Structures are given as C-alpha cells and as structure tokens.
mmCIF file of C-alpha atoms in Angstrom:
data_model
loop_
_atom_site.group_PDB
_atom_site.id
_atom_site.type_symbol
_atom_site.label_atom_id
_atom_site.label_comp_id
_atom_site.label_asym_id
_atom_site.label_seq_id
_atom_site.Cartn_x
_atom_site.Cartn_y
_atom_site.Cartn_z
ATOM 1 C CA MET A 54 0.000 0.000 0.000
ATOM 2 C CA SER A 55 1.516 3.334 -1.005
ATOM 3 C CA ALA A 56 1.916 6.349 1.199
ATOM 4 C CA MET A 57 -0.536 8.226 -1.021
ATOM 5 C CA THR A 58 -3.303 6.324 0.711
ATOM 6 C CA LEU A 59 -2.821 8.564 3.728
ATOM 7 C CA ASP A 60 -3.962 11.611 1.771
ATOM 8 C CA ALA A 61 -7.272 10.094 0.593
ATOM 9 C CA PRO A 62 -9.995 11.293 2.979
ATOM 10 C CA SER A 63 -12.572 9.034 1.361
ATOM 11 C CA THR A 64 -10.652 5.910 2.371
ATOM 12 C CA THR A 65 -8.222 6.359 5.227
ATOM 13 C CA PRO A 66 -7.527 9.571 7.162
ATOM 14 C CA SER A 67 -3.983 10.787 7.681
ATOM 15 C CA VAL A 68 -2.119 9.637 10.796
ATOM 16 C CA ARG A 69 0.418 12.439 10.923
ATOM 17 C CA THR A 70 -0.734 14.058 14.180
ATOM 18 C CA THR A 71 1.889 13.670 16.892
ATOM 19 C CA THR A 72 -0.302 14.109 19.985
ATOM 20 C CA ALA A 73 -1.996 11.060 21.461
ATOM 21 C CA ALA A 74 -5.427 12.746 21.270
ATOM 22 C CA GLY A 75 -4.893 13.655 17.632
ATOM 23 C CA ARG A 76 -3.785 10.142 16.710
ATOM 24 C CA PHE A 77 -6.742 8.643 18.531
ATOM 25 C CA ALA A 78 -9.208 10.975 16.770
ATOM 26 C CA THR A 79 -7.650 10.009 13.438
ATOM 27 C CA LEU A 80 -8.004 6.312 14.248
ATOM 28 C CA LEU A 81 -11.689 6.859 15.069
ATOM 29 C CA ARG A 82 -12.169 8.576 11.707
ATOM 30 C CA ARG A 83 -10.446 5.652 10.042
ATOM 31 C CA GLU A 84 -12.906 3.215 11.608
ATOM 32 C CA TYR A 85 -15.831 5.352 10.506
ATOM 33 C CA TRP A 86 -14.669 5.679 6.893
ATOM 34 C CA GLU A 87 -13.884 1.983 6.573
ATOM 35 C CA HIS A 88 -17.205 0.842 8.074
ATOM 36 C CA ARG A 89 -19.634 3.646 7.298
ATOM 37 C CA GLY A 90 -21.910 1.164 5.538
ATOM 38 C CA GLY A 91 -22.851 -0.409 8.870
ATOM 39 C CA PHE A 92 -22.334 2.691 10.985
ATOM 40 C CA LEU A 93 -24.245 5.194 8.824
ATOM 41 C CA TRP A 94 -26.191 3.615 5.984
ATOM 42 C CA ALA A 95 -27.583 0.666 7.949
ATOM 43 C CA PRO A 96 -29.485 2.883 10.443
ATOM 44 C CA ILE A 97 -30.562 5.209 7.620
ATOM 45 C CA TRP A 98 -32.085 2.337 5.639
ATOM 46 C CA ALA A 99 -33.546 0.662 8.742
ATOM 47 C CA ALA A 100 -35.162 3.828 10.130
ATOM 48 C CA GLY A 101 -36.253 5.062 6.703
ATOM 49 C CA GLY A 102 -37.663 1.671 5.759
ATOM 50 C CA PHE A 103 -39.603 1.365 9.009
ATOM 51 C CA PHE A 104 -41.063 4.847 8.661
ATOM 52 C CA GLY A 105 -41.920 4.263 4.997
ATOM 53 C CA ILE A 106 -43.747 1.018 5.760
ATOM 54 C CA LEU A 107 -45.645 2.658 8.623
ATOM 55 C CA LEU A 108 -46.647 5.547 6.361
ATOM 56 C CA LEU A 109 -47.879 3.156 3.666
ATOM 57 C CA ILE A 110 -49.932 1.239 6.243
ATOM 58 C CA ILE A 111 -51.607 4.449 7.414
ATOM 59 C CA LEU A 112 -52.288 5.628 3.851
ATOM 60 C CA ALA A 113 -53.690 2.218 2.924
ATOM 61 C CA ALA A 114 -55.945 2.282 5.989
ATOM 62 C CA GLU A 115 -57.178 5.755 5.057
ATOM 63 C CA TRP A 116 -57.831 4.695 1.472
ATOM 64 C CA HIS A 117 -59.739 1.643 2.683
ATOM 65 C CA THR A 118 -62.625 3.743 4.016
ATOM 66 C CA SER A 119 -65.141 3.296 1.184
ATOM 67 C CA GLY A 120 -63.815 6.319 -0.658
ATOM 68 C CA THR A 121 -64.657 8.737 2.168
ATOM 69 C CA PHE A 122 -62.598 9.830 5.150
ATOM 70 C CA ASN A 123 -65.367 9.134 7.611
ATOM 71 C CA GLY A 124 -63.291 8.210 10.599
ATOM 72 C CA GLU A 125 -63.776 4.478 10.194
ATOM 73 C CA VAL A 126 -60.129 3.834 9.438
ATOM 74 C CA HIS A 127 -59.161 0.388 10.644
ATOM 75 C CA PHE A 128 -55.902 -0.816 12.142
ATOM 76 C CA GLY A 129 -57.616 -3.967 13.339
ATOM 77 C CA PHE A 130 -60.087 -1.642 15.117
ATOM 78 C CA PRO A 131 -61.807 1.655 14.180
ATOM 79 C CA ILE A 132 -59.492 4.582 14.854
ATOM 80 C CA GLN A 133 -62.334 6.736 16.184
ATOM 81 C CA LYS A 134 -62.987 4.166 18.917
ATOM 82 C CA LEU A 135 -59.298 4.121 19.715
ATOM 83 C CA LEU A 136 -59.160 7.917 20.029
ATOM 84 C CA ALA A 137 -62.275 7.927 22.216
ATOM 85 C CA ALA A 138 -60.763 5.266 24.474
ATOM 86 C CA LEU A 139 -57.517 7.209 24.794
ATOM 87 C CA ARG A 140 -59.478 10.320 25.809
ATOM 88 C CA SER A 141 -61.427 8.473 28.484
ATOM 89 C CA GLN A 142 -60.564 5.398 30.500
ATOM 90 C CA HIS A 143 -57.102 4.856 29.040
ATOM 91 C CA ALA A 144 -55.911 8.444 29.472
ATOM 92 C CA ILE A 145 -53.898 7.528 32.569
ATOM 93 C CA GLU A 146 -52.128 4.725 30.687
ATOM 94 C CA LEU A 147 -51.343 6.877 27.633
ATOM 95 C CA PRO A 148 -47.895 8.088 28.830
ATOM 96 C CA GLN A 149 -46.866 4.476 29.448
ATOM 97 C CA ILE A 150 -48.161 3.396 26.040
ATOM 98 C CA LEU A 151 -46.315 6.183 24.228
ATOM 99 C CA ASP A 152 -43.154 5.594 26.274
ATOM 100 C CA ALA A 153 -43.235 1.902 25.384
ATOM 101 C CA GLY A 154 -43.788 2.781 21.734
ATOM 102 C CA LEU A 155 -40.821 5.154 21.644
ATOM 103 C CA MET A 156 -38.606 2.595 23.356
ATOM 104 C CA GLY A 157 -39.812 -0.020 20.883
ATOM 105 C CA LEU A 158 -38.540 2.129 18.004
ATOM 106 C CA TRP A 159 -35.190 2.403 19.789
ATOM 107 C CA ALA A 160 -35.125 -1.375 20.353
ATOM 108 C CA PHE A 161 -35.764 -1.954 16.639
ATOM 109 C CA LEU A 162 -32.596 -0.068 15.682
ATOM 110 C CA GLN A 163 -30.678 -1.835 18.448
ATOM 111 C CA VAL A 164 -31.276 -5.155 16.686
ATOM 112 C CA VAL A 165 -29.615 -3.731 13.570
ATOM 113 C CA MET A 166 -26.769 -2.325 15.649
ATOM 114 C CA PHE A 167 -26.195 -5.683 17.362
ATOM 115 C CA PHE A 168 -25.409 -7.436 14.084
ATOM 116 C CA VAL A 169 -23.276 -4.521 12.883
ATOM 117 C CA LEU A 170 -21.214 -4.473 16.092
ATOM 118 C CA PHE A 171 -20.893 -8.251 16.375
ATOM 119 C CA PHE A 172 -19.283 -8.630 12.966
ATOM 120 C CA TYR A 173 -17.349 -5.379 13.299
ATOM 121 C CA CYS A 174 -15.650 -6.589 16.499
ATOM 122 C CA LEU A 175 -15.077 -10.023 15.030
ATOM 123 C CA GLY A 176 -13.243 -8.589 12.023
ATOM 124 C CA ALA A 177 -11.688 -5.581 13.743
ATOM 125 C CA LEU A 178 -8.200 -7.106 14.091
ATOM 126 C CA TYR A 179 -8.517 -10.015 11.676
ATOM 127 C CA ASP A 180 -9.409 -8.260 8.442
ATOM 128 C CA ASP A 181 -6.248 -6.183 8.156
ATOM 129 C CA ARG A 182 -4.187 -9.334 8.702
ATOM 130 C CA LYS A 183 -6.218 -11.115 6.067
ATOM 131 C CA ASP A 184 -5.608 -8.438 3.420
ATOM 132 C CA ARG A 185 -1.980 -7.958 4.645
ATOM 133 C CA SER A 186 -2.506 -4.249 5.374
ATOM 134 C CA VAL A 187 -1.527 -4.857 9.014
ATOM 135 C CA LEU A 188 2.136 -4.312 8.119
ATOM 136 C CA PHE A 189 1.283 -0.879 6.725
ATOM 137 C CA TRP A 190 -0.637 0.110 9.853
ATOM 138 C CA LYS A 191 2.152 -1.133 12.094
ATOM 139 C CA SER A 192 4.599 1.063 10.197
ATOM 140 C CA LEU A 193 2.705 4.170 11.322
ATOM 141 C CA PRO A 194 3.419 5.963 14.627
ATOM 142 C CA VAL A 195 0.441 4.273 16.290
ATOM 143 C CA SER A 196 0.770 1.668 19.034
ATOM 144 C CA ASN A 197 -1.166 -1.582 19.227
ATOM 145 C CA VAL A 198 -2.839 -0.317 22.407
ATOM 146 C CA GLU A 199 -4.088 2.793 20.583
ATOM 147 C CA THR A 200 -5.357 0.670 17.697
ATOM 148 C CA VAL A 201 -7.316 -1.702 19.941
ATOM 149 C CA LEU A 202 -8.667 1.110 22.113
ATOM 150 C CA SER A 203 -9.851 3.040 19.039
ATOM 151 C CA LYS A 204 -11.781 0.007 17.861
ATOM 152 C CA LEU A 205 -13.191 -0.481 21.356
ATOM 153 C CA ALA A 206 -14.307 3.173 21.555
ATOM 154 C CA THR A 207 -15.867 2.888 18.114
ATOM 155 C CA ALA A 208 -17.863 -0.184 19.125
ATOM 156 C CA VAL A 209 -19.104 0.952 22.541
ATOM 157 C CA VAL A 210 -19.350 4.740 22.153
ATOM 158 C CA VAL A 211 -19.252 6.070 18.582
ATOM 159 C CA VAL A 212 -21.656 3.593 16.990
ATOM 160 C CA PRO A 213 -24.217 3.665 19.870
ATOM 161 C CA VAL A 214 -24.255 7.480 19.711
ATOM 162 C CA ILE A 215 -24.866 7.390 15.944
ATOM 163 C CA TYR A 216 -27.704 4.897 16.345
ATOM 164 C CA PHE A 217 -29.156 6.937 19.216
ATOM 165 C CA LEU A 218 -29.366 9.986 16.931
ATOM 166 C CA PHE A 219 -31.190 8.002 14.258
ATOM 167 C CA ALA A 220 -33.500 6.453 16.868
ATOM 168 C CA ALA A 221 -34.366 9.937 18.156
ATOM 169 C CA LEU A 222 -35.082 11.139 14.610
ATOM 170 C CA LEU A 223 -37.273 8.097 13.958
ATOM 171 C CA GLN A 224 -39.169 8.668 17.204
ATOM 172 C CA LEU A 225 -39.793 12.314 16.312
ATOM 173 C CA ALA A 226 -40.903 11.385 12.812
ATOM 174 C CA VAL A 227 -43.380 8.811 14.138
ATOM 175 C CA LEU A 228 -44.753 11.279 16.701
ATOM 176 C CA VAL A 229 -45.260 13.861 13.929
ATOM 177 C CA LEU A 230 -46.922 11.256 11.710
ATOM 178 C CA PHE A 231 -49.384 10.207 14.400
ATOM 179 C CA SER A 232 -49.998 13.851 15.278
ATOM 180 C CA ALA A 233 -51.052 14.461 11.674
ATOM 181 C CA LEU A 234 -53.292 11.399 11.818
ATOM 182 C CA VAL A 235 -54.966 12.595 15.027
ATOM 183 C CA TRP A 236 -55.417 16.135 13.639
ATOM 184 C CA PHE A 237 -56.865 14.741 10.428
ATOM 185 C CA HIS A 238 -59.543 12.928 12.413
ATOM 186 C CA GLY A 239 -60.493 16.032 14.338
ATOM 187 C CA ASP A 240 -58.812 15.429 17.656
ATOM 188 C CA SER A 241 -56.081 17.226 19.593
ATOM 189 C CA ALA A 242 -52.551 15.992 18.945
ATOM 190 C CA MET A 243 -51.361 18.058 21.907
ATOM 191 C CA ALA A 244 -53.720 16.231 24.241
ATOM 192 C CA LEU A 245 -53.222 12.718 22.852
ATOM 193 C CA ILE A 246 -49.616 12.772 21.586
ATOM 194 C CA TRP A 247 -47.336 15.603 22.681
ATOM 195 C CA GLY A 248 -48.824 16.115 26.123
ATOM 196 C CA PRO A 249 -48.533 12.502 27.351
ATOM 197 C CA ALA A 250 -45.367 11.714 25.366
ATOM 198 C CA GLU A 251 -42.054 12.356 27.087
ATOM 199 C CA PRO A 252 -39.375 12.174 24.374
ATOM 200 C CA LEU A 253 -36.854 14.194 26.408
ATOM 201 C CA ALA A 254 -37.119 11.805 29.356
ATOM 202 C CA THR A 255 -36.877 8.864 26.990
ATOM 203 C CA TRP A 256 -33.759 10.293 25.328
ATOM 204 C CA ALA A 257 -32.188 10.908 28.741
ATOM 205 C CA LYS A 258 -32.615 7.228 29.576
ATOM 206 C CA MET A 259 -31.260 6.171 26.197
ATOM 207 C CA ILE A 260 -28.174 8.368 26.634
ATOM 208 C CA ALA A 261 -27.612 7.152 30.200
ATOM 209 C CA ALA A 262 -27.825 3.563 28.962
ATOM 210 C CA ILE A 263 -24.904 4.040 26.534
ATOM 211 C CA PRO A 264 -22.056 3.942 29.112
ATOM 212 C CA LEU A 265 -23.803 1.191 31.075
ATOM 213 C CA SER A 266 -24.251 -0.900 27.950
ATOM 214 C CA ALA A 267 -20.618 -0.191 27.013
ATOM 215 C CA LEU A 268 -19.292 -1.653 30.266
ATOM 216 C CA TRP A 269 -21.818 -4.492 30.205
ATOM 217 C CA ALA A 270 -20.711 -5.372 26.647
ATOM 218 C CA LEU A 271 -17.001 -5.612 27.496
ATOM 219 C CA PRO A 272 -17.011 -9.439 27.842
ATOM 220 C CA THR A 273 -18.421 -9.848 24.326
ATOM 221 C CA VAL A 274 -16.346 -7.063 22.787
ATOM 222 C CA GLY A 275 -13.218 -8.372 24.502
ATOM 223 C CA TRP A 276 -13.905 -11.967 23.453
ATOM 224 C CA LEU A 277 -14.619 -11.096 19.824
ATOM 225 C CA MET A 278 -11.567 -8.841 19.531
ATOM 226 C CA PHE A 279 -9.393 -11.443 21.255
ATOM 227 C CA ILE A 280 -10.483 -14.047 18.708
ATOM 228 C CA SER A 281 -10.083 -11.474 15.919
ATOM 229 C CA ALA A 282 -6.460 -10.911 16.955
ATOM 230 C CA TRP A 283 -5.652 -14.544 17.772
ATOM 231 C CA ALA A 284 -7.377 -16.631 15.092
ATOM 232 C CA ARG A 285 -5.375 -17.420 11.976
ATOM 233 C CA SER A 286 -8.559 -18.321 10.085
ATOM 234 C CA LYS A 287 -12.318 -18.694 10.545
ATOM 235 C CA PRO A 288 -12.725 -16.276 13.488
ATOM 236 C CA PHE A 289 -16.526 -16.647 13.500
ATOM 237 C CA LEU A 290 -16.251 -20.407 13.994
ATOM 238 C CA TRP A 291 -13.777 -20.005 16.853
ATOM 239 C CA ALA A 292 -15.771 -17.235 18.540
ATOM 240 C CA VAL A 293 -19.043 -19.160 18.537
ATOM 241 C CA ALA A 294 -17.921 -22.792 18.712
ATOM 242 C CA VAL A 295 -15.660 -22.486 21.777
ATOM 243 C CA PRO A 296 -18.307 -21.192 24.252
ATOM 244 C CA VAL A 297 -20.971 -23.509 22.787
ATOM 245 C CA VAL A 298 -18.768 -26.608 23.047
ATOM 246 C CA VAL A 299 -17.746 -25.677 26.595
ATOM 247 C CA GLY A 300 -21.424 -25.273 27.511
ATOM 248 C CA ILE A 301 -22.224 -28.706 26.079
ATOM 249 C CA LEU A 302 -19.367 -30.280 28.046
ATOM 250 C CA VAL A 303 -20.523 -28.546 31.230
ATOM 251 C CA GLY A 304 -24.016 -29.960 30.795
ATOM 252 C CA THR A 305 -22.832 -33.430 29.761
ATOM 253 C CA PHE A 306 -20.376 -34.022 32.598
ATOM 254 C CA ASP A 307 -22.073 -31.921 35.309
ATOM 255 C CA ILE A 308 -18.853 -30.020 35.849
ATOM 256 C CA PHE A 309 -20.482 -27.472 38.175
ATOM 257 C CA GLU A 310 -22.089 -30.126 40.362
ATOM 258 C CA ALA A 311 -19.127 -30.092 42.751
ATOM 259 C CA VAL A 312 -19.679 -26.415 43.526
ATOM 260 C CA GLN A 313 -23.463 -26.811 43.605
ATOM 261 C CA LEU A 314 -24.157 -24.614 40.608
ATOM 262 C CA PRO A 315 -26.787 -25.469 37.993
ATOM 263 C CA ASP A 316 -25.672 -25.974 34.396
ATOM 264 C CA SER A 317 -27.730 -22.923 33.452
ATOM 265 C CA TRP A 318 -25.251 -20.775 35.419
ATOM 266 C CA TYR A 319 -22.711 -21.184 32.636
ATOM 267 C CA TRP A 320 -25.093 -20.038 29.918
ATOM 268 C CA THR A 321 -26.335 -17.094 31.991
ATOM 269 C CA HIS A 322 -23.019 -15.765 33.270
ATOM 270 C CA VAL A 323 -20.488 -17.020 30.715
ATOM 271 C CA GLY A 324 -22.057 -18.114 27.443
ATOM 272 C CA SER A 325 -24.561 -15.297 26.989
ATOM 273 C CA ARG A 326 -22.250 -12.652 28.487
ATOM 274 C CA GLY A 327 -19.482 -13.762 26.148
ATOM 275 C CA LEU A 328 -21.560 -13.720 22.971
ATOM 276 C CA LEU A 329 -24.669 -11.612 23.496
ATOM 277 C CA SER A 330 -23.896 -8.847 25.986
ATOM 278 C CA ILE A 331 -22.985 -6.602 23.061
ATOM 279 C CA TYR A 332 -26.704 -6.351 22.378
ATOM 280 C CA PRO A 333 -27.603 -2.857 23.678
ATOM 281 C CA GLY A 334 -29.725 -3.002 26.795
ATOM 282 C CA SER A 335 -29.342 -6.769 27.220
ATOM 283 C CA TRP A 336 -28.542 -6.083 30.879
ATOM 284 C CA MET A 337 -32.208 -5.188 31.386
ATOM 285 C CA PHE A 338 -33.050 -8.890 31.165
ATOM 286 C CA SER A 339 -30.475 -9.957 33.733
ATOM 287 C CA ASP A 340 -32.004 -12.091 36.480
ATOM 288 C CA ASN A 341 -30.633 -9.980 39.320
ATOM 289 C CA LEU A 342 -32.259 -6.820 37.924
ATOM 290 C CA ARG A 343 -35.759 -8.030 37.138
ATOM 291 C CA ALA A 344 -36.896 -7.602 40.729
ATOM 292 C CA VAL A 345 -35.495 -4.067 40.835
ATOM 293 C CA VAL A 346 -37.507 -2.690 37.921
ATOM 294 C CA THR A 347 -40.299 -0.697 39.523
ATOM 295 C CA MET A 348 -41.390 1.611 36.693
ATOM 296 C CA ASN A 349 -44.476 0.402 34.845
ATOM 297 C CA GLN A 350 -44.922 -2.793 36.813
ATOM 298 C CA ASP A 351 -47.710 -3.832 34.472
ATOM 299 C CA GLY A 352 -46.056 -2.377 31.385
ATOM 300 C CA PRO A 353 -43.688 -3.811 28.792
ATOM 301 C CA PRO A 354 -40.454 -5.235 30.277
ATOM 302 C CA HIS A 355 -38.192 -3.430 27.780
ATOM 303 C CA VAL A 356 -38.868 0.050 29.218
ATOM 304 C CA LEU A 357 -35.660 1.532 30.649
ATOM 305 C CA ASP A 358 -35.792 2.082 34.360
ATOM 306 C CA TRP A 359 -33.604 4.428 36.431
ATOM 307 C CA ASN A 360 -33.685 2.069 39.415
ATOM 308 C CA ALA A 361 -32.507 -0.822 37.260
ATOM 309 C CA MET A 362 -29.649 1.234 35.824
ATOM 310 C CA SER A 363 -28.565 2.274 39.318
ATOM 311 C CA ALA A 364 -28.727 -1.320 40.545
ATOM 312 C CA LEU A 365 -26.712 -2.486 37.542
ATOM 313 C CA ALA A 366 -23.910 0.002 38.236
ATOM 314 C CA GLY A 367 -23.665 -1.338 41.793
ATOM 315 C CA SER A 368 -23.783 -5.057 40.994
ATOM 316 C CA ALA A 369 -20.754 -7.343 41.244
ATOM 317 C CA ASN A 370 -21.778 -9.187 38.078
ATOM 318 C CA PHE A 371 -21.494 -5.943 36.123
ATOM 319 C CA TRP A 372 -17.940 -5.124 37.278
ATOM 320 C CA ILE A 373 -16.633 -8.688 37.164
ATOM 321 C CA GLY A 374 -17.691 -8.881 33.528
ATOM 322 C CA ALA A 375 -15.989 -5.548 32.832
ATOM 323 C CA ILE A 376 -12.748 -6.832 34.386
ATOM 324 C CA VAL A 377 -12.883 -10.062 32.391
ATOM 325 C CA GLY A 378 -13.563 -8.103 29.208
ATOM 326 C CA SER A 379 -10.609 -5.811 29.938
ATOM 327 C CA GLY A 380 -8.381 -8.873 30.339
ATOM 328 C CA LEU A 381 -9.532 -10.201 26.965
ATOM 329 C CA LEU A 382 -8.781 -6.829 25.382
ATOM 330 C CA ALA A 383 -5.275 -6.981 26.860
ATOM 331 C CA GLY A 384 -4.946 -10.370 25.188
ATOM 332 C CA ALA A 385 -6.101 -8.813 21.921
ATOM 333 C CA VAL A 386 -3.343 -6.195 22.224
ATOM 334 C CA TYR A 387 -0.777 -8.947 22.827
ATOM 335 C CA PHE A 388 -1.784 -10.999 19.794
ATOM 336 C CA ARG A 389 -2.102 -7.855 17.702
ATOM 337 C CA ARG A 390 1.601 -7.384 18.374
ATOM 338 C CA LYS A 391 2.467 -11.036 17.591
ATOM 339 C CA ARG A 392 0.286 -11.834 14.593
ATOM 340 C CA GLU A 393 1.174 -10.272 11.250
ATOM 341 C CA GLN A 394 -1.039 -12.104 8.782
ATOM 342 C CA ALA A 395 -3.899 -14.557 8.583
ATOM 343 C CA ASP A 396 -3.680 -17.930 6.901
#
C-alpha cells in the first residue's frame, strides 16, 4: 500500500498528528470511513424503511374507508374508537403506552446495531491481517494499544451514539406522523400525543444507557476482539464454537455439580455474556435486575428504568464482567503485536 493512501480522505484519514489525542481521533475517523456502511447507511435504511412502511400502512388504511374519510379507518379496530378510548378510561395509561412505543422504536434499531457491532468486532483485528494491510498500519506511529482502544471506543461509544441519533429522529418522525393522523380525524394531537409523550425523558434514559451498555458489553467485545487478533482463520467459527462446546461439556459431565451450581449458570453468566452482551440493553433482562424494575410494573419489560440502571452500576456481576472483558482486550493487544497475517 503506497503512502498516497494517507492523503485520501474518502478511504483512510492521515495519521500524521503527533499528539496522542490527535492520533486517537484520526483512528476513530479511520474506523468510521472503513465501516460507514454499517455505521451510517444501515441505520438510515432501517429507520427510513420502518417509517416508509408505517406511512404506507396508514395511507392504505385511510384509502380503505369506502372512498370517504369518515373516521372508520381500521388498524384492526376503528381509529375513532381508539381515540375515544384514549381520551377516556385509558388516558392515565397513555404516557406508558407512548413511552413503550418510543422505546420499541429504539429497540428496533438496536437489533440492527447488534449485528453490525458483532461482525465489526469479530473482524476488527482479523481483516487487516487477512488483506496484509496490518504491516502498513504497524509502520505508522500508532501503538497496538491505541489501535485496539480506538476500535473499542468505536464499538461501545461512537456507533451507539450514531444509532441513538437516528433512533431519536425516527421517534420524532413517528410522533409527527401520528400527530397528523390525530389532527386529520379532528382530535387534539397536543392532548393525545405531545402532552402525554415524554421524548426528552426517553432520550435521557437512552443516553444514560450508553455507558452502562458499554461496560456491560465488554465481555463480548473483549472476546470477539481477542479471537479477531488470535485466530489465523475462521474467526466466527472459533468465537461461537468455543463457548458452545464448553457449555455442552458442562451440561454433559455436570462439571459445576461439585460447587453446587446449575448448568444454566454457565449459559447465563459465561455463554450469553461472552456472545450476546454486546446487544444494547441486554442487561435489562439480567435475572438480578428483574426484581429491581419498579417503573411500569404492568407495562412492557423493555422500558428503561432508572432504578434498574442504578442497581446495575452497583452489581458485582457488572464489574466482574468488565474486568474479564478488559483482560480479553489486553490479550487482543498482545496478539495484535504477535500476529502479522492470517492464513
């Protein structure tokens, strides 16, 4: 690879800055430019596609009213009856319903982000060995620690912030769309949508969840990057097969019986933490937090809860996983230094 590559902003940013902060910022830009398909275009297409489908459903429901807009639009039930119910006996539940709906839109984009981050971390240190560009990157004034940390920051901070922004835009767009629908049918969007809805409170929870999810995801991020740096070939097979085979052996030979632990302990605290904790908000389904969630006791379980986030930050499980993940990242730095190409 020639040195001219450094001057091409559309491919790889220059790494000429001498300060540590400048080098790190340049490495973050490198990650963005090399993976902007998953970081930028994936949420654009996901959010835009969801909104487009929702808009088509509403337009089709409006058109399906015998040629007249008489209020008998059906979404499985007449919309006028729905609006009347929201104004009366369900008015108290409306904030919870809207909150759950906004969080559902956020959760939809988190599914997309999970797959993007999983394969990004898995190829973060393997791909440049596979295409032999690792020798070029090692020739630059950038340490292996800086390289691994830049990829870590991209996975747990930069990408979640990007997806948060698109989730917020999608939530606003859906609120505006339903406001227009309510206005069109002669009701007050302020009373039924913007009054009960609390987008600012929802966004505050989503932002607060980013650092918590980042620390919770360290076991998965560390494991995937460790395999990415260590594996000479087939990193996906190694990353998935090792914890699955270990789990099968644990169940077959009752390895944990001597310490009086059920076989499910491995899958809860090792297997799932090692492979699935990168899913944003997966900590909300942790067994030791379910009893702490007090907001919306009768509401959907995916609603973020301040008490649950506080309990998570104070749990031993949370910090033990972060320490284990940090150890795996240290291993990734070590093998990044040792490995120069993939088979």
